[in-house]
CSV table of C-alpha atoms in Angstrom, one decimal:
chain,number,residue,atom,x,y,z
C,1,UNK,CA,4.9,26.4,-37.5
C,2,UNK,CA,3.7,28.0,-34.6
C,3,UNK,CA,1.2,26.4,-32.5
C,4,UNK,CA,-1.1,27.0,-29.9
C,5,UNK,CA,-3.2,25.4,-26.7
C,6,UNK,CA,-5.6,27.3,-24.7
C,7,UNK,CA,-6.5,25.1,-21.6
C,8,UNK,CA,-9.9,25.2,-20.3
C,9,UNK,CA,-8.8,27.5,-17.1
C,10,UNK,CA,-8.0,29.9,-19.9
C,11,UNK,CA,-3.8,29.3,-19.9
C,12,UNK,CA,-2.4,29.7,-23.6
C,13,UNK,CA,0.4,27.6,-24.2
C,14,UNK,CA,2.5,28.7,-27.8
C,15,UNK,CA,5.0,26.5,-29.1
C,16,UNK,CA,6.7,26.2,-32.1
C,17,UNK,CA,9.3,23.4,-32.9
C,18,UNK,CA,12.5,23.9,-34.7
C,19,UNK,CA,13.9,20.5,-35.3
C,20,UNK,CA,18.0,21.5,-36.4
C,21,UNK,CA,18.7,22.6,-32.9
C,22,UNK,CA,19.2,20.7,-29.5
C,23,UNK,CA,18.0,23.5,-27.4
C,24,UNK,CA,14.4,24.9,-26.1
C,25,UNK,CA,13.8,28.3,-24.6
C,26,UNK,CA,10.8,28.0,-22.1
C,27,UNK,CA,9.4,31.2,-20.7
C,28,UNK,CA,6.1,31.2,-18.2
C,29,UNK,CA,4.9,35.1,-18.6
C,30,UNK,CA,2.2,36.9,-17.0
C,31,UNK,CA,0.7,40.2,-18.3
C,32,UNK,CA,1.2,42.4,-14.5
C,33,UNK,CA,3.5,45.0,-14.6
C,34,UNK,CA,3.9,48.5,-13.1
C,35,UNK,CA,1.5,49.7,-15.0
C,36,UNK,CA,-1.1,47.3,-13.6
C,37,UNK,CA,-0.1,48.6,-9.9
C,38,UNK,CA,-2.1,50.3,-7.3
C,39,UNK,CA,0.0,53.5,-6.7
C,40,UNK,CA,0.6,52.6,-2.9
C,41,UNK,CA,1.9,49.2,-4.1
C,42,UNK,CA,3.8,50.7,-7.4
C,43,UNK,CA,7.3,48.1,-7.8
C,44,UNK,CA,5.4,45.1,-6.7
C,45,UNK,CA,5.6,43.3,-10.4
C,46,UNK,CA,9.4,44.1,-10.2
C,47,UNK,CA,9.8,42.8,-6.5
C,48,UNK,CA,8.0,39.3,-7.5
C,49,UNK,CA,10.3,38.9,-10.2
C,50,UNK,CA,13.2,38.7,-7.8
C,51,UNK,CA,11.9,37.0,-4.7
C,52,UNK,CA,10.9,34.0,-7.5
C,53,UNK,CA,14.3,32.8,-7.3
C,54,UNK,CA,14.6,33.3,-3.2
C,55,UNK,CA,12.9,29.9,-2.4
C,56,UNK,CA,9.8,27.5,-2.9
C,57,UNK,CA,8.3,24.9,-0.3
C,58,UNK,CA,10.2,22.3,-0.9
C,59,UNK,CA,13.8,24.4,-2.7
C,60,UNK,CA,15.8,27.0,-1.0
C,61,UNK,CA,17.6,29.7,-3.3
C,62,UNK,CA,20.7,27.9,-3.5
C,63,UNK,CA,18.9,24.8,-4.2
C,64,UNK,CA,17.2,26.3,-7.5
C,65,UNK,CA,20.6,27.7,-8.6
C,66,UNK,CA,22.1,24.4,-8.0
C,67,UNK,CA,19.9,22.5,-10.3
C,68,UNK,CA,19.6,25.0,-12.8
C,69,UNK,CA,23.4,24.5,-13.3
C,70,UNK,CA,23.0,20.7,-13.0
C,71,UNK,CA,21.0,20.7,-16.2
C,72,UNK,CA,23.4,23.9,-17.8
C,73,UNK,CA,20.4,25.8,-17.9
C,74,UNK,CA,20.3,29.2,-18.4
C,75,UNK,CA,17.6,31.0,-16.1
C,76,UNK,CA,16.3,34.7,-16.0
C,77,UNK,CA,13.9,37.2,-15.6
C,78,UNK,CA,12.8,40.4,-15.9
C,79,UNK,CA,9.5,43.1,-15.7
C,80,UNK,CA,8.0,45.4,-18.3
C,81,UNK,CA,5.5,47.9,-17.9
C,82,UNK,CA,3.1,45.4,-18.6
C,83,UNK,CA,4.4,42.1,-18.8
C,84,UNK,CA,6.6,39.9,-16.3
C,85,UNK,CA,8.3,36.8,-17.8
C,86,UNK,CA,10.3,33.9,-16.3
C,87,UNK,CA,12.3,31.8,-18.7
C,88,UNK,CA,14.7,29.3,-18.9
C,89,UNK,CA,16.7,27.7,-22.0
C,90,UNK,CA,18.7,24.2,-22.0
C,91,UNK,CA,18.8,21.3,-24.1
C,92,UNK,CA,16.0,19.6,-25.1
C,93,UNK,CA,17.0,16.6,-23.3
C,94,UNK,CA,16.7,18.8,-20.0
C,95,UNK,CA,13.5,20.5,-20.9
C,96,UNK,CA,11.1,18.8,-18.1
C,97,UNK,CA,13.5,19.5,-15.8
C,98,UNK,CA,13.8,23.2,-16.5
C,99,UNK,CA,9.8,23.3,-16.5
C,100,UNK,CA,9.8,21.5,-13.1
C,101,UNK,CA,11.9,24.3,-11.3
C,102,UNK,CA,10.1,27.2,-13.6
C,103,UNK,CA,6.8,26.0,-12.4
C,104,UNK,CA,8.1,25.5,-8.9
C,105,UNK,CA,9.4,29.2,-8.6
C,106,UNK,CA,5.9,30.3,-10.3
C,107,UNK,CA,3.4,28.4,-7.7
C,108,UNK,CA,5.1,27.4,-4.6
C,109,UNK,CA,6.8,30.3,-4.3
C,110,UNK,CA,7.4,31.1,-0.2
C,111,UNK,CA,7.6,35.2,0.0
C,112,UNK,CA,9.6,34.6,3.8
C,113,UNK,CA,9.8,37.7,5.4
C,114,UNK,CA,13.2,37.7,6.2
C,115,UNK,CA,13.8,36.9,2.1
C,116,UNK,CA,12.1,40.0,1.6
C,117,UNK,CA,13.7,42.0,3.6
C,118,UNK,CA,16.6,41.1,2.0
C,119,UNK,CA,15.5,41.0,-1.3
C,120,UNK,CA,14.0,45.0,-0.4
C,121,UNK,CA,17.5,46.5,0.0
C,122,UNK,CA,19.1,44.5,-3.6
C,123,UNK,CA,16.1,46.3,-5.5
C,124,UNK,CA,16.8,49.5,-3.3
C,125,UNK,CA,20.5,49.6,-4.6
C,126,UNK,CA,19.1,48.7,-8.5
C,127,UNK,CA,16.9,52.1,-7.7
C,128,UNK,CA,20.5,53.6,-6.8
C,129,UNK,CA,22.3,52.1,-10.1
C,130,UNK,CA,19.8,53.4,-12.1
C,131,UNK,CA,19.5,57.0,-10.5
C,132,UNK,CA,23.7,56.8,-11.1
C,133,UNK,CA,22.8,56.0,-15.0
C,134,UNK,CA,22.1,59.4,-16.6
C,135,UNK,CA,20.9,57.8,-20.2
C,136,UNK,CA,18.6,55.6,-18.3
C,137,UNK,CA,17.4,58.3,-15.6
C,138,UNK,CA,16.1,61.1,-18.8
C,139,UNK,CA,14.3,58.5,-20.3
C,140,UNK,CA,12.6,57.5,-17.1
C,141,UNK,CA,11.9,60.8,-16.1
C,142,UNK,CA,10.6,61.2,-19.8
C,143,UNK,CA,8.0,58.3,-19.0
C,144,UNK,CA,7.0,59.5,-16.2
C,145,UNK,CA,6.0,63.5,-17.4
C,146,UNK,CA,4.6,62.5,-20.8
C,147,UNK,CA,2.4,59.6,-18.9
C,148,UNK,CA,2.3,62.0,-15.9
C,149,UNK,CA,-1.8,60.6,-14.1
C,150,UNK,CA,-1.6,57.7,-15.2
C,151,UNK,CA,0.0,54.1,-14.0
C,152,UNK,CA,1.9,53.7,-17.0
C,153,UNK,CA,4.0,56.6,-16.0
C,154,UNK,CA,4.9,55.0,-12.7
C,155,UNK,CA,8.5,53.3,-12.4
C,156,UNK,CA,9.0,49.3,-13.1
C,157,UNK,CA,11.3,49.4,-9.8
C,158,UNK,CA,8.9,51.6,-7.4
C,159,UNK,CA,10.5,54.2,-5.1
C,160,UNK,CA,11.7,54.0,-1.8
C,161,UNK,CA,8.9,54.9,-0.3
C,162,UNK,CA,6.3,52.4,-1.8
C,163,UNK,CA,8.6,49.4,-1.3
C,164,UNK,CA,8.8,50.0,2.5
C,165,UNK,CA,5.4,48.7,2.6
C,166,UNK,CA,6.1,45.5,0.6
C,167,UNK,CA,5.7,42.3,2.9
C,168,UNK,CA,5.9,38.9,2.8
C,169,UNK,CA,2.2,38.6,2.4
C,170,UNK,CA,2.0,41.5,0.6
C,171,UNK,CA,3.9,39.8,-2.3
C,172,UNK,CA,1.5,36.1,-1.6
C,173,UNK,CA,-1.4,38.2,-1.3
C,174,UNK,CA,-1.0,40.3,-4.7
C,175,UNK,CA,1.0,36.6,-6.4
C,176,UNK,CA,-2.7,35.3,-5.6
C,177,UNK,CA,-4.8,38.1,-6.9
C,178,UNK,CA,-3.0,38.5,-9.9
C,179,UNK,CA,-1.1,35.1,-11.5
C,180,UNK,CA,-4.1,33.9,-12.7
C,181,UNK,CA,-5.3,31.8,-15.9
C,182,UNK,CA,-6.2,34.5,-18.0
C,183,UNK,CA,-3.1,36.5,-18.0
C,184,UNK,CA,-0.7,33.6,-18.0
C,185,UNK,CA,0.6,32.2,-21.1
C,186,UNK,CA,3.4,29.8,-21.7
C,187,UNK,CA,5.7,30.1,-24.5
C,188,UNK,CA,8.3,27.4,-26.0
C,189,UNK,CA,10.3,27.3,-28.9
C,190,UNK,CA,13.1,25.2,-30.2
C,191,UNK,CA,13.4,21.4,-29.6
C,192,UNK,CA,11.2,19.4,-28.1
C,193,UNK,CA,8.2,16.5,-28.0
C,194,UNK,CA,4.9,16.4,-28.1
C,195,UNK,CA,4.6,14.8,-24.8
C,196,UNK,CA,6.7,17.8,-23.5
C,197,UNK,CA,4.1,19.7,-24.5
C,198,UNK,CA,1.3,17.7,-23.0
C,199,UNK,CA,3.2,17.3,-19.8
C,200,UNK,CA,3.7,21.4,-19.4
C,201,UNK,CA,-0.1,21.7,-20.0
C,202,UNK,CA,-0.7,19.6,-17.2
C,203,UNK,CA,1.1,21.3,-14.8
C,204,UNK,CA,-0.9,24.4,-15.6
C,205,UNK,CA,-4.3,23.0,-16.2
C,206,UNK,CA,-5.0,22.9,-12.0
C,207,UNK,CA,-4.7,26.3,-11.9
C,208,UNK,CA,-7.9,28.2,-10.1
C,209,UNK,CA,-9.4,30.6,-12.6
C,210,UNK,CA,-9.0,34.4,-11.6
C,211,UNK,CA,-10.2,37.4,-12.7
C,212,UNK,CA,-7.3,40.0,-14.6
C,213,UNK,CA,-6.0,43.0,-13.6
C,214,UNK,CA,-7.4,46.3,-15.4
C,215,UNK,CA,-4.8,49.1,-16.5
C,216,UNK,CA,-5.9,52.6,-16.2
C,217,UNK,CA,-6.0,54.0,-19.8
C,218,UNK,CA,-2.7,56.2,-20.8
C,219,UNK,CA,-2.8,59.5,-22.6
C,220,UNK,CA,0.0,61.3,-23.7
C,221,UNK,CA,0.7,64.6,-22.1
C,222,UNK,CA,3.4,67.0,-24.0
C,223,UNK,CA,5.6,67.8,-20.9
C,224,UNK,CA,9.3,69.6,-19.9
C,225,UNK,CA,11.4,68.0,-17.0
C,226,UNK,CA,14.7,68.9,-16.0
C,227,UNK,CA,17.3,67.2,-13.7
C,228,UNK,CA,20.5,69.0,-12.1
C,229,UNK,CA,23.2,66.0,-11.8
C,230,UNK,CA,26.8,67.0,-11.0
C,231,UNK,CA,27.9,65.0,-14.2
C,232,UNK,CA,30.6,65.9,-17.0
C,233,UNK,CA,27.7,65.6,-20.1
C,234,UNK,CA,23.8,66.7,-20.1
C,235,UNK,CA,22.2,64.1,-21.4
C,236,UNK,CA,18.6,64.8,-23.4
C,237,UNK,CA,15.7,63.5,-25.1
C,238,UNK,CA,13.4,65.2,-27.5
C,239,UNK,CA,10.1,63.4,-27.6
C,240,UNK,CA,6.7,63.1,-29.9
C,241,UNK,CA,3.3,61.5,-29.8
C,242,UNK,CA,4.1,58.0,-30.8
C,243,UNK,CA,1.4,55.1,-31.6
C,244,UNK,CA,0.9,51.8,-29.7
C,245,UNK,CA,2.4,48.6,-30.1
C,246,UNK,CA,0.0,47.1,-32.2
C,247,UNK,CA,-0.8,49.8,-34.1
C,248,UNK,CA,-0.9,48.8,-38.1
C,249,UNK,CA,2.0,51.4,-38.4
C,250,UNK,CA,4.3,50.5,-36.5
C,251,UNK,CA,6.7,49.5,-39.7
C,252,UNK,CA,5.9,52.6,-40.8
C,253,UNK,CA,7.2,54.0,-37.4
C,254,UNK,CA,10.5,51.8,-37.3
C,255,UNK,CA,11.6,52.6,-40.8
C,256,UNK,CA,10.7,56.3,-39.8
C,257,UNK,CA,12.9,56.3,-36.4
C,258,UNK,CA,15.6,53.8,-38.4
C,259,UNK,CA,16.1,56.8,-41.0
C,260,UNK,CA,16.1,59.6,-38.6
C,261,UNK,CA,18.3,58.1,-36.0
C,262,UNK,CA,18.7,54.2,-36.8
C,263,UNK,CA,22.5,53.4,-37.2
C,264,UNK,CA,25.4,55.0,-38.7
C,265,UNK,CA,24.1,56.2,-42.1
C,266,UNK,CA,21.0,58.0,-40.7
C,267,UNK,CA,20.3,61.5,-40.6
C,268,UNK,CA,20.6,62.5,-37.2
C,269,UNK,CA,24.0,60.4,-36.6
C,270,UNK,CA,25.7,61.7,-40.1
C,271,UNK,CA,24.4,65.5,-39.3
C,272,UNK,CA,25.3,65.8,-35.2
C,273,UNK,CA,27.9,63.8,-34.6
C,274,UNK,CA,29.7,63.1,-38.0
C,275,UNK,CA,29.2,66.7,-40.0
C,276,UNK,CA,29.2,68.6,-37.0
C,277,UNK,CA,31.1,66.8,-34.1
C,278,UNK,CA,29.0,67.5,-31.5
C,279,UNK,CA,28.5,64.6,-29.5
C,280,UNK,CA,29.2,60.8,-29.4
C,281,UNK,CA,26.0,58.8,-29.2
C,282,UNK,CA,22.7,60.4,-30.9
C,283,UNK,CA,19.5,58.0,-31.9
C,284,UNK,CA,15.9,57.7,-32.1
C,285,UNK,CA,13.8,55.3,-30.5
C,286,UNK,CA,10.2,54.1,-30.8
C,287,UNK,CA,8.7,53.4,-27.1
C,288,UNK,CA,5.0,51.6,-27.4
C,289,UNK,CA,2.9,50.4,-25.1
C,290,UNK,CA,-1.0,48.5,-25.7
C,291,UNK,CA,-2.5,52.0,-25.9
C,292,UNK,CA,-0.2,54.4,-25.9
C,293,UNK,CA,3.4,55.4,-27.3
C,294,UNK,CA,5.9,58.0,-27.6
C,295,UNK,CA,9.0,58.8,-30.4
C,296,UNK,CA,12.1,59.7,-28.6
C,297,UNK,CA,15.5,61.3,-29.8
C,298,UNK,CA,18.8,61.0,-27.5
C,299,UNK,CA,21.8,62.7,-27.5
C,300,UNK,CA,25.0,63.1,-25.1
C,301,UNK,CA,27.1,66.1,-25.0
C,302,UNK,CA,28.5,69.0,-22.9
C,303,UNK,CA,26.5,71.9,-22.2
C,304,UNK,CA,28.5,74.6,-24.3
C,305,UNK,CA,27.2,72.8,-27.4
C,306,UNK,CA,23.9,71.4,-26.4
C,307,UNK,CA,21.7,74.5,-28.0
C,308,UNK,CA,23.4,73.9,-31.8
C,309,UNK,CA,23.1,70.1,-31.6
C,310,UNK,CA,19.1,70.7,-30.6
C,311,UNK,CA,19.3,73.2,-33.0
C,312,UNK,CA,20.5,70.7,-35.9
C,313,UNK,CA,17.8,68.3,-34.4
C,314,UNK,CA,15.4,70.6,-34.9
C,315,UNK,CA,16.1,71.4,-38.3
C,316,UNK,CA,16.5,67.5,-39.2
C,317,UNK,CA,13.1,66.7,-38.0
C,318,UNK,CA,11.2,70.0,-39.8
C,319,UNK,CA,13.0,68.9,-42.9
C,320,UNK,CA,11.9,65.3,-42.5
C,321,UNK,CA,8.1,66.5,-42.3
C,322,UNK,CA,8.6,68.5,-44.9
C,323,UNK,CA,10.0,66.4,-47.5
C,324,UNK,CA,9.8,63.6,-46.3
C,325,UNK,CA,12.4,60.7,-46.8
C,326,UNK,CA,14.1,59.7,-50.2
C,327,UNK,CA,13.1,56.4,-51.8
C,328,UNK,CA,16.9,55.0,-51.3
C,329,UNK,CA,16.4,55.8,-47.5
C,330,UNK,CA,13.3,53.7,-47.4
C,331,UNK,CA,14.4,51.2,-49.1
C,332,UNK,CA,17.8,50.9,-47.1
C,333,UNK,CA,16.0,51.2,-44.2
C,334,UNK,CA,13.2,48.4,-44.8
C,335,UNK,CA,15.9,45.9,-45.8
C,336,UNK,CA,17.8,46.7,-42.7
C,337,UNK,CA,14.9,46.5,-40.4
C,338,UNK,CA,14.0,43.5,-42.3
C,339,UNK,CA,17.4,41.6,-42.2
C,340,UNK,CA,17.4,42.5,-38.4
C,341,UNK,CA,14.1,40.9,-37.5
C,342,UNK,CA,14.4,37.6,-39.3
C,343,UNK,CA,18.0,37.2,-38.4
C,344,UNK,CA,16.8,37.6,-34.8
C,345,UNK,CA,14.9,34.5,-35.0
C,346,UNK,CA,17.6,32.5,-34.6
C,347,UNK,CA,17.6,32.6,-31.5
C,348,UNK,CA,14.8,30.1,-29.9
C,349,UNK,CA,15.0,32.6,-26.9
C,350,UNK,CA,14.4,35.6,-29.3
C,351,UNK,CA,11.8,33.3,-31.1
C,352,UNK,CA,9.8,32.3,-27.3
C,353,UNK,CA,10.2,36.1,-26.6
C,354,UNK,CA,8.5,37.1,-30.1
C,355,UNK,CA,5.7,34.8,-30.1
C,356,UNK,CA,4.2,35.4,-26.9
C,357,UNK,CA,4.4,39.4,-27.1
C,358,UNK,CA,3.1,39.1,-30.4
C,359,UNK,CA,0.0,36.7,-28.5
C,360,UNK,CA,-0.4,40.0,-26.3
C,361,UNK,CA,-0.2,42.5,-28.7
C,362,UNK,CA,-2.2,41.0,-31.6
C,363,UNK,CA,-4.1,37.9,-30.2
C,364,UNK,CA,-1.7,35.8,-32.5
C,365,UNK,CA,2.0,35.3,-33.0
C,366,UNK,CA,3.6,36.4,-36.1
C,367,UNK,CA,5.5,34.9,-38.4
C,368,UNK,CA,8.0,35.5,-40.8
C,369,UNK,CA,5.9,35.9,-44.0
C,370,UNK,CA,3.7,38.3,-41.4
C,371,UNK,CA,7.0,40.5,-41.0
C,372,UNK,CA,8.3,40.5,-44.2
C,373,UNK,CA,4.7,41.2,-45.7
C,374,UNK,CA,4.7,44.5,-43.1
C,375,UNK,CA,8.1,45.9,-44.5
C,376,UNK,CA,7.4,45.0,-48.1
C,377,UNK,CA,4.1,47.2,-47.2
C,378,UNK,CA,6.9,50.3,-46.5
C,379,UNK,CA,6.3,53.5,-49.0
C,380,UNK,CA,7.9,56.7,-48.8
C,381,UNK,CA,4.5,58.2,-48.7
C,382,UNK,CA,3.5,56.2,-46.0
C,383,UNK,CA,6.3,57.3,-43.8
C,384,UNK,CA,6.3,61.5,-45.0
C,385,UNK,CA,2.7,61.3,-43.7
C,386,UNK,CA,3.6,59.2,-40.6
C,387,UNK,CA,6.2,62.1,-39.9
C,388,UNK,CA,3.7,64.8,-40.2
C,389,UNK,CA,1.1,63.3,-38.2
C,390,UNK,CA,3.1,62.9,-35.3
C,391,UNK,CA,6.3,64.9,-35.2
C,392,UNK,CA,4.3,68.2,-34.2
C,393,UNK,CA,6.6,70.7,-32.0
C,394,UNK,CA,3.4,71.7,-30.1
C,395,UNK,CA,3.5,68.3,-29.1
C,396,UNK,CA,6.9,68.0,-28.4
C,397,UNK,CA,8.5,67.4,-24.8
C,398,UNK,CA,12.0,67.4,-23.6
C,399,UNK,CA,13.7,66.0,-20.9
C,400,UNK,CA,17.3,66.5,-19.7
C,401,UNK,CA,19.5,65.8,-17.0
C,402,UNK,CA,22.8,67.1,-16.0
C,403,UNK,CA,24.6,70.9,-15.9
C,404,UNK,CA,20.9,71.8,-17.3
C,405,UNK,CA,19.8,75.0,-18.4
C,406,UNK,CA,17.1,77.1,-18.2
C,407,UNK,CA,13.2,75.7,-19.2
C,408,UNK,CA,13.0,79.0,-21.2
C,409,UNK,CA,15.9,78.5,-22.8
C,410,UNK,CA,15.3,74.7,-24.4
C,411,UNK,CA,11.7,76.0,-25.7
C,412,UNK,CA,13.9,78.9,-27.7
C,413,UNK,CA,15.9,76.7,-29.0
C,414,UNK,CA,13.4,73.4,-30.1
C,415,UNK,CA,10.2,75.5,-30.5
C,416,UNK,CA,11.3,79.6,-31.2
């Protein structure tokens, strides 16, 4: 059972025991991410996620890593649009220990200057690796044109230019403003005691209250952005109005992208790339946000067959809107999606991860009946009119990066 403890600072703390395993996943998250940036400070989440592990008052950098491995933990991080979470998992019988150096990283933090000038030029050659990643880079640019205004279309990692103005202080100052009460939220799950429990709250419960950050609302703008790379495939996403993550049809949504461009046996893979040949990888993907979401479809190939393989897209999705899916698809689809989620929660990671997005998201953490209620919930009908609502071709935007061609000559082919 999952439980939860909201301190009188505001703090939620979710935990939910699983007594047939030795080990515990802890994660400390706070809800600031790009998308809660000031455009002049836009990276800022990201950079605090990484100058976390560079020293506290009383532990230098090697000294955290040291006693991570002391206790075999395994420590991480990383930042969302609009969530940053710090987590560690280790056995149970390690737990306070882990907390100690989490909670250590997350308050005493010391943001040196000469740390974070270091720390500037690792995220600067992460900005290069990803600019180097085609399949990452159109989906970025993606974000960015269909969210084009707005600070959810900004990039988790910043640019160059924005994290040139990134201090020491800078990173304290914004640490201060922003890890407060109301937006942190601690998340366990796996082995442990009650008096773990008790003792994590306490470490929190000193916290000064703060006020949260506020997001600029995101709208999604139908938008075409191409990118000449000097690469040997162009690689492309088609994209849709989508719906946010806690929309009540988001099953509707997965079993939708699942049939259309889910695994091996959907439409999109069997049609593209098995039927025709045309390229190697070719999927949909759902991309949701609090209040805002978009339905992607990616493919990889060389330019001299790009235009059929849109072409075949094309006619997959019109065909899907028109007819909708077959009950065997749905039903193949659900119990995938299904299997997938459930089997997931094996992992107390997976299972600390889950709950406190789901806290976010819904104001509660889901469980297992919760999941399997909102699959059994599935119809064919449900997911035809799904399809129709959102996968409008005046709505549609593209992006693609590589031996492009012409603007003109993508519409031809997706919208005639």
């Amino acid at each position: 059972m999952i439980e939860k403890l909201t301190l009188q600072n505001g703090v939620r703390i979710l935990y939910e025991h699983a007594p047939s395993v030795r080990s515990c996943a802890l994660g400390l998250w706070v809800e600031s991410g790009s998308r809660h940036e000031p455009a002049q400070l836009n990276g800022i989440s990201h950079f605090i996620e990484h100058m976390l592990f560079k020293g506290t008052e009383s532990r230098s950098a090697a000294q955290l890593a040291q006693a991570f491995d002391a206790i075999g933990g395994q420590v991480n991080a990383f930042t969302t649009k609009e969530n940053t979470c710090f987590y560690a998992r280790t056995l149970d019988s390690h737990i306070q220990e882990a907390a100690d150096l989490l909670c250590d990283m997350y308050f005493h933090s010391r943001f040196g200057q000469q740390e974070t000038d270091l720390e500037r030029g690792v995220i600067l050659e992460e900005i290069g690796m990803y600019e180097d990643t085609p399949d990452d880079l159109v989906v970025e640019r993606l974000s960015s044109a269909v969210y084009a205004g707005s600070s959810l279309g900004r990039p988790i990692l910043g640019t160059r230019e924005t994290l040139e103005g990134i201090q020491g202080q800078t990173l304290a100052d914004y640490v201060s403003q922003r890890y407060v009460p109301a937006n942190t939220l601690v998340s366990v799950a796996g082995s442990f005691t009650p008096a773990d429990i008790e003792k994590i709250a306490a470490r929190f419960e000193a916290m000064p209250k703060g006020a949260p950050p506020e997001s600029q609302p995101a709208v999604y703008i139908p938008s075409f952005t191409l990118k000449e790379k000097d690469i040997e495939q162009n690689h492309l996403c088609v994209a849709f109005p989508g719906i946010p993550a806690g929309s009540e049809d988001r099953y509707l949504m997965q079993t939708m992208s699942n049939i259309l461009g889910g695994g091996m046996s959907s439409r999109l893979f069997q049609r593209v790339r098995e039927e025709s040949g045309l390229c190697y990888a070719v999927y949909s993907f759902s991309s949701a946000y609090q209040d805002a979401g978009y339905f992607g479809i990616y493919t990889a190939l060389g330019r001299q067959t790009e235009m059929q393989a849109l072409s075949l897209i094309r006619q997959e999705i019109r065909r899907f809107v028109e007819q909708g899916p077959d009950e065997e698809e749905v039903t193949r689809s659900v119990e995938q999606l299904k299997s997938s989620a459930l089997m997931s929660l094996e992992s107390m990671n997976s299972r600390m991860t889950a709950n406190a997005r789901s806290e976010y998201l819904y104001g509660r953490p889901l469980t297992p009946e919760d999941i399997i209620r909102g699959y059994d919930a599935v119809t064919r009908q449900g997911v035809r009119q799904l399809a129709q609502r959102l996968l409008d071709f005046d709505q549609m935007s593209f992006s693609a990066v590589g031996q492009v061609s012409e603007e003109s000559k993508y519409k031809d082919c997706l919208i005639g």
